Amino acid sequence: GDSVTQMEGPVTLSEEAFLTINCTYTATGYPSLFWYVQYPGEGLQLLLKATKADDKGSNKGFEATYRKETTSFHLEKGSVQVSDSAVYFCALSDEVQGAQKLVFGQGTRLTINP
Amino acid sequence: EAGVTQFPSHSVIEKGQTVTLRCDPISGHDNLYWYRRVMGKEIKFLLHFVKESKQDESGMPNNRFLAERTGGTYSTLKVQPAELEDSGVYFCASSQVGGLSYEQYFGPGTRLTVT
């Protein structure tokens, strides 16, 4: 079945550092790819999405590009802030297969120190 | 507009006991999903309701788990009897009819601890 593998955490960085969280996927169809974020005490929020190959999703300074050739969707940000501290989940959904459920990776806890 | 709410936020029970989790979706959302994250691992799909009907329950781990959505509004997820491996965070999400997968809105989760 479909699966998502993301970078093991936790990740600790200093403010203004460059961030990369790796994500790769396995899917039988043509999935849409997502990054979700969970801030402390809150629910999961959609951070960004890409629905087809070579699409770039972006939001709040974060970016990720749908790379079909490497089955990857790595999350990047050029300069992180303390407020970016959260747990980040890579996910996919295969709408072509008619499935509405999301398949998530194991999550990466990110801590940004001032 | 209120978001997805879940109750309780945290539950601690002993092995063998029963626990019922509740989810109130966003008003007007006919799709309701349950997911679970066990021991810091990946979030896994449990089931999907459309109104009061179970559309997909392929992720339910075993018959100790019972989900209901009477009247197509709020949903409950009962675990009976609870086992140690049921500990984790249970998330609920909702979306409108015809909504795409990424248009699911998530609640804050219920943290279940079985001792």
mmCIF file of N, CA, C and O in Angstrom, chain A residues 34 36 38 41-44 46 49 51 87 89 93 95 100-102 104-107, chain B residues 31 33 35 37 40-43 45 48 56 58 91 99-102 104 106-108:
data_model
loop_
_atom_site.group_PDB
_atom_site.id
_atom_site.type_symbol
_atom_site.label_atom_id
_atom_site.label_comp_id
_atom_site.label_asym_id
_atom_site.label_seq_id
_atom_site.Cartn_x
_atom_site.Cartn_y
_atom_site.Cartn_z
ATOM 1 N N PHE A 34 1.390 16.575 0.673
ATOM 2 C CA PHE A 34 1.094 17.649 1.620
ATOM 3 C C PHE A 34 2.123 17.682 2.741
ATOM 4 O O PHE A 34 2.759 16.675 3.063
ATOM 5 N N TYR A 36 1.733 18.898 6.741
ATOM 6 C CA TYR A 36 0.890 19.393 7.820
ATOM 7 C C TYR A 36 1.788 19.792 8.978
ATOM 8 O O TYR A 36 2.875 19.244 9.166
ATOM 9 N N GLN A 38 1.699 20.702 13.303
ATOM 10 C CA GLN A 38 0.948 20.712 14.556
ATOM 11 C C GLN A 38 1.712 21.536 15.567
ATOM 12 O O GLN A 38 2.774 21.115 16.056
ATOM 13 N N GLY A 41 -0.474 22.098 21.453
ATOM 14 C CA GLY A 41 -1.835 22.286 21.922
ATOM 15 C C GLY A 41 -2.867 22.509 20.846
ATOM 16 O O GLY A 41 -4.043 22.758 21.154
ATOM 17 N N GLU A 42 -2.475 22.410 19.592
ATOM 18 C CA GLU A 42 -3.407 22.658 18.505
ATOM 19 C C GLU A 42 -3.564 21.424 17.615
ATOM 20 O O GLU A 42 -2.844 20.443 17.747
ATOM 21 N N GLY A 43 -4.555 21.489 16.715
ATOM 22 C CA GLY A 43 -4.755 20.403 15.768
ATOM 23 C C GLY A 43 -3.820 20.521 14.578
ATOM 24 O O GLY A 43 -3.092 21.498 14.431
ATOM 25 N N LEU A 44 -3.863 19.504 13.740
ATOM 26 C CA LEU A 44 -3.070 19.526 12.515
ATOM 27 C C LEU A 44 -3.591 20.613 11.578
ATOM 28 O O LEU A 44 -4.791 20.758 11.403
ATOM 29 N N LEU A 46 -3.009 22.230 7.574
ATOM 30 C CA LEU A 46 -2.357 22.089 6.276
ATOM 31 C C LEU A 46 -1.378 23.246 6.095
ATOM 32 O O LEU A 46 -1.760 24.416 6.183
ATOM 33 N N LYS A 49 0.678 22.279 -0.132
ATOM 34 C CA LYS A 49 0.300 21.113 -0.910
ATOM 35 C C LYS A 49 0.823 21.217 -2.333
ATOM 36 O O LYS A 49 1.140 22.316 -2.808
ATOM 37 N N THR A 51 -0.228 19.060 -6.085
ATOM 38 C CA THR A 51 -1.129 18.037 -6.604
ATOM 39 C C THR A 51 -0.602 17.317 -7.840
ATOM 40 O O THR A 51 -1.201 16.321 -8.264
ATOM 41 N N VAL A 87 5.553 20.116 15.289
ATOM 42 C CA VAL A 87 5.759 18.801 14.676
ATOM 43 C C VAL A 87 5.245 18.876 13.241
ATOM 44 O O VAL A 87 4.126 19.337 13.004
ATOM 45 N N PHE A 89 4.396 16.951 9.596
ATOM 46 C CA PHE A 89 4.018 15.660 9.021
ATOM 47 C C PHE A 89 3.923 15.770 7.506
ATOM 48 O O PHE A 89 3.215 16.643 6.987
ATOM 49 N N SER A 93 -2.272 11.726 -0.507
ATOM 50 C CA SER A 93 -3.618 11.233 -0.747
ATOM 51 C C SER A 93 -3.721 10.900 -2.220
ATOM 52 O O SER A 93 -3.257 11.664 -3.063
ATOM 53 N N GLU A 95 -6.182 10.633 -4.840
ATOM 54 C CA GLU A 95 -7.551 10.904 -5.256
ATOM 55 C C GLU A 95 -7.949 10.066 -6.456
ATOM 56 O O GLU A 95 -9.106 9.743 -6.643
ATOM 57 N N GLN A 100 -10.190 9.061 0.068
ATOM 58 C CA GLN A 100 -10.109 10.375 0.664
ATOM 59 C C GLN A 100 -9.210 10.387 1.885
ATOM 60 O O GLN A 100 -8.949 11.420 2.436
ATOM 61 N N LYS A 101 -8.759 9.219 2.301
ATOM 62 C CA LYS A 101 -7.956 9.198 3.512
ATOM 63 C C LYS A 101 -6.555 9.699 3.215
ATOM 64 O O LYS A 101 -6.037 9.598 2.108
ATOM 65 N N LEU A 102 -5.955 10.253 4.231
ATOM 66 C CA LEU A 102 -4.590 10.740 4.167
ATOM 67 C C LEU A 102 -3.657 9.684 4.738
ATOM 68 O O LEU A 102 -3.976 9.031 5.727
ATOM 69 N N PHE A 104 0.066 9.396 6.337
ATOM 70 C CA PHE A 104 1.046 10.282 6.953
ATOM 71 C C PHE A 104 2.377 9.579 7.195
ATOM 72 O O PHE A 104 2.443 8.361 7.388
ATOM 73 N N GLY A 105 3.422 10.392 7.271
ATOM 74 C CA GLY A 105 4.695 9.939 7.791
ATOM 75 C C GLY A 105 4.684 10.009 9.303
ATOM 76 O O GLY A 105 3.667 10.379 9.917
ATOM 77 N N GLN A 106 5.806 9.685 9.919
ATOM 78 C CA GLN A 106 5.843 9.558 11.373
ATOM 79 C C GLN A 106 6.005 10.884 12.105
ATOM 80 O O GLN A 106 5.948 10.926 13.325
ATOM 81 N N GLY A 107 6.194 11.963 11.371
ATOM 82 C CA GLY A 107 6.308 13.274 12.008
ATOM 83 C C GLY A 107 7.745 13.591 12.397
ATOM 84 O O GLY A 107 8.530 12.702 12.751
ATOM 85 N N ASN B 31 -18.556 14.790 6.004
ATOM 86 C CA ASN B 31 -17.448 13.832 6.105
ATOM 87 C C ASN B 31 -16.795 13.954 7.473
ATOM 88 O O ASN B 31 -16.481 15.061 7.929
ATOM 89 N N TYR B 33 -13.688 11.934 9.829
ATOM 90 C CA TYR B 33 -12.613 10.941 9.811
ATOM 91 C C TYR B 33 -12.059 10.781 11.221
ATOM 92 O O TYR B 33 -11.960 11.750 11.981
ATOM 93 N N TYR B 35 -8.404 9.348 12.975
ATOM 94 C CA TYR B 35 -7.020 8.927 12.783
ATOM 95 C C TYR B 35 -6.409 8.676 14.155
ATOM 96 O O TYR B 35 -6.892 9.161 15.171
ATOM 97 N N ARG B 37 -2.429 8.332 16.229
ATOM 98 C CA ARG B 37 -0.965 8.331 16.243
ATOM 99 C C ARG B 37 -0.529 7.598 17.506
ATOM 100 O O ARG B 37 -0.789 8.048 18.618
ATOM 101 N N GLY B 40 4.386 8.121 18.965
ATOM 102 C CA GLY B 40 5.258 8.943 18.153
ATOM 103 C C GLY B 40 5.480 8.429 16.748
ATOM 104 O O GLY B 40 6.375 8.898 16.052
ATOM 105 N N LYS B 41 4.682 7.477 16.341
ATOM 106 C CA LYS B 41 4.822 6.942 14.982
ATOM 107 C C LYS B 41 3.925 7.714 14.021
ATOM 108 O O LYS B 41 3.469 8.808 14.326
ATOM 109 N N GLU B 42 3.686 7.139 12.850
ATOM 110 C CA GLU B 42 2.895 7.857 11.871
ATOM 111 C C GLU B 42 1.425 7.926 12.290
ATOM 112 O O GLU B 42 0.938 7.113 13.063
ATOM 113 N N ILE B 43 0.748 8.941 11.797
ATOM 114 C CA ILE B 43 -0.687 9.058 12.012
ATOM 115 C C ILE B 43 -1.360 8.102 11.038
ATOM 116 O O ILE B 43 -1.111 8.156 9.825
ATOM 117 N N PHE B 45 -4.918 6.311 9.495
ATOM 118 C CA PHE B 45 -6.352 6.407 9.247
ATOM 119 C C PHE B 45 -7.069 5.264 9.949
ATOM 120 O O PHE B 45 -6.625 4.110 9.910
ATOM 121 N N HIS B 48 -13.844 6.492 8.100
ATOM 122 C CA HIS B 48 -14.443 7.644 7.454
ATOM 123 C C HIS B 48 -15.956 7.474 7.432
ATOM 124 O O HIS B 48 -16.462 6.452 6.960
ATOM 125 N N ASP B 56 -15.655 3.991 4.925
ATOM 126 C CA ASP B 56 -14.414 3.224 4.869
ATOM 127 C C ASP B 56 -13.961 2.991 6.293
ATOM 128 O O ASP B 56 -13.673 3.948 7.006
ATOM 129 N N SER B 58 -11.532 0.570 6.934
ATOM 130 C CA SER B 58 -10.427 -0.348 6.706
ATOM 131 C C SER B 58 -9.285 -0.188 7.705
ATOM 132 O O SER B 58 -8.466 -1.090 7.854
ATOM 133 N N PHE B 91 -7.057 11.576 16.580
ATOM 134 C CA PHE B 91 -7.453 12.801 15.895
ATOM 135 C C PHE B 91 -8.757 12.583 15.140
ATOM 136 O O PHE B 91 -9.002 11.533 14.565
ATOM 137 N N GLY B 99 -15.529 17.413 -0.711
ATOM 138 C CA GLY B 99 -14.254 18.010 -0.347
ATOM 139 C C GLY B 99 -13.093 17.100 -0.689
ATOM 140 O O GLY B 99 -13.189 15.892 -0.572
ATOM 141 N N LEU B 100 -11.983 17.682 -1.081
ATOM 142 C CA LEU B 100 -10.796 16.898 -1.382
ATOM 143 C C LEU B 100 -10.111 16.502 -0.080
ATOM 144 O O LEU B 100 -10.374 17.081 0.975
ATOM 145 N N SER B 101 -9.196 15.551 -0.194
ATOM 146 C CA SER B 101 -8.574 15.011 1.017
ATOM 147 C C SER B 101 -7.882 16.086 1.832
ATOM 148 O O SER B 101 -7.880 16.052 3.052
ATOM 149 N N TYR B 102 -7.272 17.062 1.162
ATOM 150 C CA TYR B 102 -6.533 18.065 1.916
ATOM 151 C C TYR B 102 -7.436 19.131 2.490
ATOM 152 O O TYR B 102 -6.958 20.030 3.177
ATOM 153 N N GLN B 104 -9.578 18.507 4.709
ATOM 154 C CA GLN B 104 -9.990 18.013 6.017
ATOM 155 C C GLN B 104 -9.455 18.958 7.088
ATOM 156 O O GLN B 104 -8.281 19.317 7.080
ATOM 157 N N PHE B 106 -8.707 19.398 11.053
ATOM 158 C CA PHE B 106 -8.414 18.508 12.169
ATOM 159 C C PHE B 106 -8.705 19.150 13.519
ATOM 160 O O PHE B 106 -8.515 20.358 13.705
ATOM 161 N N GLY B 107 -9.111 18.312 14.453
ATOM 162 C CA GLY B 107 -9.229 18.727 15.838
ATOM 163 C C GLY B 107 -7.891 18.595 16.550
ATOM 164 O O GLY B 107 -6.928 18.083 15.970
ATOM 165 N N PRO B 108 -7.821 19.034 17.814
ATOM 166 C CA PRO B 108 -6.560 19.016 18.556
ATOM 167 C C PRO B 108 -6.144 17.631 19.035
ATOM 168 O O PRO B 108 -5.011 17.448 19.491
#
